[in-house]
Amino acid sequence: MDLRLLRYFVAVASDGNFNRAAERLHIAQPPLSRAIQQLEAHVGAELLDRSVRPLRLTPVGKLLYEQAMQILARMEDLESMVKAAAESKRRRFVIGFVASTIYARLPELIREFRKAAPDVELVMVESTTLDQIAALKEGRIDVGFGRIRFDDPALRRIILRNERLVAAFPMHHPLADGEGPISLRDIANEPQILYPRMPRPSYADQVMSLFRDNGIEPRIVHEARELQIAIGLVAAEEGMAIVPESVRRARSHDVAFRDLVEPATSPIIMSHRPGDHSAELAIMAAIIARQYEEWGYAVPAPLLASDADANDQGLKA
């Protein structure tokens, strides 16, 4: 059957009137009437009861109408899928990340990935580590960069490095200008700004554990939603915060930083599905390995294996 005739028939059947259907189809009424007659001749039966107003479907017309609606809907779906496939010629790689990794050289890694894989559509999704776990399992992201250790056999995690933590003070705070590292005991009574507020467990729990492992109960005055807000509150002299060292490079004009005497770190963890052997994941792992070597960081052994895999596949990374 001619799909054009089916569309004309559905329009007339839906409106119950040739004139209104013709207006909606942007054609004149006589050609529309002839098209329906042509379809009826092809079927071998009347499809419309023209003796009543509005027009009614005959039993054969009802059957054809129901089937025509399904066929046309399927054709629309097919057209959409084909167009989407034609427009999306590039492969897609979705990265989940926690906000603090933006300071920890993630943008540099992303730039290198784009150079190595220019034909790959790269999508960045900010999300917590816990959200990344669910997104990886459901296939909504391909790799995640977070800071929370977790144990889930359905996912593979690689600790890329442990980043040192530092104390962030308002610029004119009395402890901001001291020389050398500062002890947690020296800041035990300082108002603390904690982040993120939710969900838990999170980086906030790492900071709380750091204090409590040293026999200190921190004085929390604010629980911020994210790192950027916490640092903003520090700059506004609302308190101090324990933050990853990488923040120092991005926010030094209105916040002062001091190293800690106590050994304190926060991991940067890359997570992915264990059975994922995609070229894109191999490229990302290889880039991290090479950049870490260039920056003087220790390269995790799993990344070196991925680097070899990337070379075996002839990738640009």
Coordinates of C-alpha atoms in Angstrom, one line a residue:
M1 CA 0.0 0.0 0.0
D2 CA 1.1 3.5 -0.7
L3 CA 2.1 5.2 2.6
R4 CA 1.0 8.5 1.2
L5 CA -2.5 7.2 0.8
L6 CA -2.5 5.7 4.3
R7 CA -1.5 9.1 5.7
Y8 CA -4.3 10.8 3.8
F9 CA -6.8 8.2 5.1
V10 CA -5.7 8.5 8.7
A11 CA -6.1 12.3 8.5
V12 CA -9.6 12.1 7.1
A13 CA -10.6 9.3 9.6
S14 CA -9.2 11.4 12.5
D15 CA -10.9 14.6 11.5
G16 CA -14.1 13.1 10.2
N17 CA -14.2 15.7 7.5
F18 CA -12.5 16.0 4.1
N19 CA -12.1 19.8 4.2
R20 CA -10.4 19.9 7.6
A21 CA -8.2 17.0 6.7
A22 CA -7.2 18.7 3.5
E23 CA -6.3 21.9 5.4
R24 CA -4.1 19.9 7.8
L25 CA -2.4 18.1 4.9
H26 CA -2.0 21.3 3.0
I27 CA -3.6 20.0 -0.2
A28 CA -6.9 20.8 -1.9
Q29 CA -10.0 18.8 -1.1
P30 CA -10.7 17.2 -4.5
P31 CA -7.3 15.5 -4.8
L32 CA -7.8 14.2 -1.2
S33 CA -11.2 12.7 -2.1
R34 CA -9.7 11.1 -5.2
A35 CA -6.8 9.6 -3.1
I36 CA -9.3 8.0 -0.7
Q37 CA -11.3 6.6 -3.6
Q38 CA -8.1 5.2 -5.0
L39 CA -7.3 3.5 -1.7
E40 CA -10.8 2.1 -1.5
A41 CA -10.4 0.7 -5.0
H42 CA -7.2 -0.9 -4.0
V43 CA -8.7 -2.5 -0.9
G44 CA -11.9 -3.4 -2.6
A45 CA -14.3 -2.0 0.0
E46 CA -15.6 1.3 1.2
L47 CA -13.6 2.7 4.1
L48 CA -15.8 5.7 5.1
D49 CA -19.5 6.0 5.6
R50 CA -20.2 9.3 3.7
S51 CA -23.9 9.4 4.5
V52 CA -23.3 10.8 8.0
R53 CA -21.6 13.9 9.4
P54 CA -19.0 13.7 10.8
L55 CA -17.8 10.8 8.6
R56 CA -17.7 7.4 10.2
L57 CA -15.4 4.4 9.5
T58 CA -16.9 1.3 8.1
P59 CA -15.8 -2.0 9.7
V60 CA -13.1 -2.4 7.0
G61 CA -12.2 1.2 7.6
K62 CA -11.8 0.6 11.3
L63 CA -9.5 -2.4 10.7
L64 CA -7.4 -0.4 8.2
Y65 CA -7.3 2.6 10.5
E66 CA -5.9 0.6 13.4
Q67 CA -3.2 -1.0 11.3
A68 CA -2.4 2.2 9.5
M69 CA -1.7 4.0 12.8
Q70 CA 0.7 1.3 13.8
I71 CA 2.5 1.3 10.4
L72 CA 2.9 5.0 10.3
A73 CA 4.1 5.2 13.9
R74 CA 6.6 2.5 13.1
M75 CA 7.7 4.4 10.0
E76 CA 8.3 7.5 12.1
D77 CA 10.4 5.5 14.6
L78 CA 12.4 4.1 11.7
E79 CA 12.9 7.5 10.2
S80 CA 14.1 8.9 13.5
M81 CA 16.5 6.0 14.1
V82 CA 18.0 6.2 10.6
K83 CA 18.5 10.0 10.9
A84 CA 20.1 9.6 14.4
A85 CA 22.4 6.9 13.0
A86 CA 23.3 9.1 10.0
E87 CA 24.0 12.2 12.2
S88 CA 26.0 10.2 14.9
K89 CA 28.9 8.9 12.8
R90 CA 31.3 9.3 15.7
R91 CA 31.7 6.8 18.6
R92 CA 30.6 8.0 22.0
F93 CA 32.6 7.9 25.3
V94 CA 30.9 9.2 28.5
I95 CA 33.0 10.2 31.5
G96 CA 31.6 10.7 35.0
F97 CA 33.6 12.8 37.4
V98 CA 33.4 14.4 40.8
A99 CA 33.9 18.2 40.9
S100 CA 37.2 18.1 42.8
T101 CA 38.9 16.1 40.0
I102 CA 38.6 19.1 37.8
Y103 CA 41.4 20.6 39.9
A104 CA 43.4 17.4 39.8
R105 CA 44.5 17.8 36.2
L106 CA 41.4 16.1 34.7
P107 CA 41.0 18.8 32.1
E108 CA 44.5 18.2 30.8
L109 CA 43.7 14.5 30.4
I110 CA 40.5 15.3 28.5
R111 CA 42.4 17.6 26.1
E112 CA 44.9 14.8 25.4
F113 CA 42.1 12.4 24.8
R114 CA 40.5 14.7 22.3
K115 CA 43.7 15.0 20.4
A116 CA 44.2 11.2 20.4
A117 CA 40.6 10.4 19.5
P118 CA 39.2 13.3 17.5
D119 CA 36.4 11.1 16.0
V120 CA 35.1 10.2 19.4
E121 CA 32.2 12.2 20.8
L122 CA 33.2 12.9 24.4
V123 CA 30.5 13.5 27.0
M124 CA 31.3 14.8 30.5
V125 CA 28.9 14.1 33.4
E126 CA 29.4 15.6 36.8
S127 CA 28.3 13.1 39.5
T128 CA 29.2 11.7 42.9
T129 CA 31.2 8.5 43.2
L130 CA 28.1 6.6 44.4
D131 CA 26.1 7.9 41.3
Q132 CA 28.9 6.8 39.1
I133 CA 28.7 3.3 40.4
A134 CA 25.1 3.0 39.4
A135 CA 25.7 4.8 36.1
L136 CA 28.5 2.4 35.2
K137 CA 26.4 -0.7 35.9
E138 CA 23.5 0.7 33.8
G139 CA 25.8 1.7 31.0
R140 CA 25.1 5.4 31.2
I141 CA 28.8 6.2 31.6
D142 CA 31.9 4.4 30.4
V143 CA 34.4 5.5 33.0
G144 CA 34.2 7.3 36.3
F145 CA 36.7 9.5 38.3
G146 CA 35.9 9.7 42.0
R147 CA 37.5 9.8 45.4
I148 CA 35.5 7.2 47.5
R149 CA 36.8 3.7 47.9
F150 CA 34.1 1.0 47.4
D151 CA 34.0 -2.7 47.0
D152 CA 31.8 -3.9 44.2
P153 CA 32.7 -7.1 42.2
A154 CA 30.6 -5.7 39.3
L155 CA 33.1 -2.9 38.8
R156 CA 36.9 -2.5 38.5
R157 CA 38.6 0.4 40.3
I158 CA 42.2 1.7 39.9
I159 CA 43.6 4.1 42.4
L160 CA 45.5 6.5 40.1
R161 CA 47.2 8.3 43.0
N162 CA 46.7 9.6 46.5
E163 CA 46.5 13.4 46.5
R164 CA 47.8 15.2 49.6
L165 CA 45.3 17.2 51.6
V166 CA 46.0 20.8 52.8
A167 CA 44.4 23.3 55.0
A168 CA 42.6 26.3 53.4
F169 CA 42.2 29.5 55.3
P170 CA 40.7 33.0 54.6
M171 CA 43.5 35.2 53.3
H172 CA 43.7 37.3 56.4
H173 CA 43.3 34.5 59.0
P174 CA 45.9 34.5 61.8
L175 CA 47.1 31.0 60.8
A176 CA 47.3 31.8 57.1
D177 CA 50.8 33.3 57.2
G178 CA 52.6 30.8 59.3
E179 CA 55.7 29.1 58.1
G180 CA 55.9 25.4 57.5
P181 CA 53.1 22.7 57.9
I182 CA 50.4 23.1 60.4
S183 CA 49.1 20.4 62.7
L184 CA 45.5 19.2 62.9
R185 CA 45.7 20.0 66.6
D186 CA 46.4 23.6 65.8
I187 CA 43.2 23.9 63.9
A188 CA 41.1 21.7 66.2
N189 CA 39.0 24.6 67.4
E190 CA 38.7 26.4 64.1
P191 CA 35.3 26.5 62.4
Q192 CA 35.3 23.9 59.7
I193 CA 33.5 23.9 56.4
L194 CA 32.7 20.4 55.2
Y195 CA 31.7 19.2 51.8
P196 CA 29.8 17.6 50.2
R197 CA 26.7 17.7 52.3
M198 CA 25.1 14.7 50.6
P199 CA 25.2 11.9 49.7
R200 CA 27.2 9.8 52.2
P201 CA 29.7 8.2 52.3
S202 CA 31.7 11.0 50.6
Y203 CA 34.9 13.0 50.8
A204 CA 33.4 14.7 53.9
D205 CA 33.7 11.4 55.7
Q206 CA 37.4 11.2 54.8
V207 CA 37.9 14.5 56.4
M208 CA 35.9 13.6 59.5
S209 CA 37.9 10.4 59.8
L210 CA 41.2 12.3 59.5
F211 CA 40.3 14.4 62.5
R212 CA 38.9 11.6 64.6
D213 CA 41.8 9.3 63.9
N214 CA 43.9 11.9 65.6
G215 CA 41.6 12.2 68.6
I216 CA 40.0 15.4 67.4
E217 CA 36.3 16.2 67.1
P218 CA 36.1 18.9 64.4
R219 CA 33.8 22.0 64.9
I220 CA 31.6 21.9 61.8
V221 CA 29.9 25.2 61.0
H222 CA 28.9 24.7 57.4
E223 CA 28.2 21.7 55.2
A224 CA 28.5 22.9 51.6
R225 CA 27.0 21.1 48.6
E226 CA 30.3 21.0 46.7
L227 CA 33.9 22.0 46.7
Q228 CA 33.5 25.3 44.9
I229 CA 30.9 26.5 47.5
A230 CA 33.2 25.4 50.3
I231 CA 36.1 27.3 49.0
G232 CA 33.9 30.4 48.4
L233 CA 32.8 30.2 52.1
V234 CA 36.4 30.0 53.1
A235 CA 37.2 33.1 51.0
A236 CA 34.2 34.8 52.7
E237 CA 35.9 34.2 56.1
E238 CA 33.1 31.8 57.2
G239 CA 35.6 29.2 58.3
M240 CA 38.4 27.0 57.0
A241 CA 38.4 23.7 55.1
I242 CA 40.5 20.6 54.4
V243 CA 40.9 20.3 50.6
P244 CA 42.9 18.4 48.0
E245 CA 46.3 20.0 47.2
S246 CA 45.3 20.6 43.6
V247 CA 42.9 23.3 44.7
R248 CA 45.9 25.5 45.6
R249 CA 46.7 26.0 41.9
A250 CA 43.3 27.3 41.0
R251 CA 42.3 29.4 44.0
S252 CA 45.2 31.4 45.4
H253 CA 44.1 35.0 45.0
D254 CA 41.7 35.0 48.0
V255 CA 42.5 31.8 49.9
A256 CA 45.7 30.8 51.7
F257 CA 46.9 27.2 51.9
R258 CA 49.2 25.4 54.3
D259 CA 50.4 21.8 54.3
L260 CA 49.5 19.5 57.1
V261 CA 52.0 17.9 59.5
E262 CA 49.9 14.7 59.7
P263 CA 50.0 12.4 56.6
A264 CA 46.6 13.0 54.9
T265 CA 45.6 12.0 51.4
S266 CA 42.5 11.5 49.3
P267 CA 42.6 8.9 46.5
I268 CA 41.7 9.7 42.9
I269 CA 40.0 6.5 41.6
M270 CA 39.2 5.5 38.0
S271 CA 36.3 3.0 37.8
H272 CA 35.0 1.0 34.8
R273 CA 33.2 -2.2 34.0
P274 CA 35.6 -5.1 34.2
G275 CA 34.7 -6.6 30.8
D276 CA 35.1 -3.3 28.9
H277 CA 37.9 -3.7 26.3
S278 CA 36.8 -0.7 24.2
A279 CA 39.4 1.3 22.3
E280 CA 38.2 4.5 24.0
L281 CA 38.9 3.1 27.5
A282 CA 42.3 1.9 26.4
I283 CA 43.1 5.4 25.0
M284 CA 42.1 7.0 28.2
A285 CA 44.2 4.6 30.3
A286 CA 47.2 5.0 28.1
I287 CA 46.9 8.8 28.2
I288 CA 46.8 8.8 32.0
A289 CA 49.8 6.5 32.2
R290 CA 51.9 8.7 29.8
Q291 CA 50.8 12.0 31.4
Y292 CA 51.5 10.7 34.9
E293 CA 54.9 9.7 33.8
E294 CA 55.5 13.1 32.4
W295 CA 54.2 14.8 35.5
G296 CA 56.4 12.7 37.8
Y297 CA 53.6 10.6 39.3
A298 CA 53.9 6.9 40.0
V299 CA 52.0 5.1 37.2
P300 CA 49.6 2.3 38.5
A301 CA 50.5 -1.1 36.9
P302 CA 47.1 -1.6 35.4
L303 CA 47.5 1.5 33.3
L304 CA 50.8 0.3 31.9
A305 CA 49.0 -2.8 30.6
S306 CA 46.3 -0.6 29.1
D307 CA 49.0 1.5 27.4
A308 CA 50.4 -1.7 25.8
D309 CA 46.9 -2.7 24.7
A310 CA 46.4 0.8 23.1
N311 CA 49.6 0.5 21.2
D312 CA 48.7 -3.0 20.0
Q313 CA 45.5 -1.6 18.6
G314 CA 47.4 1.1 16.7
L315 CA 45.8 3.9 18.6
K316 CA 47.1 7.5 18.6
A317 CA 47.4 7.7 22.3

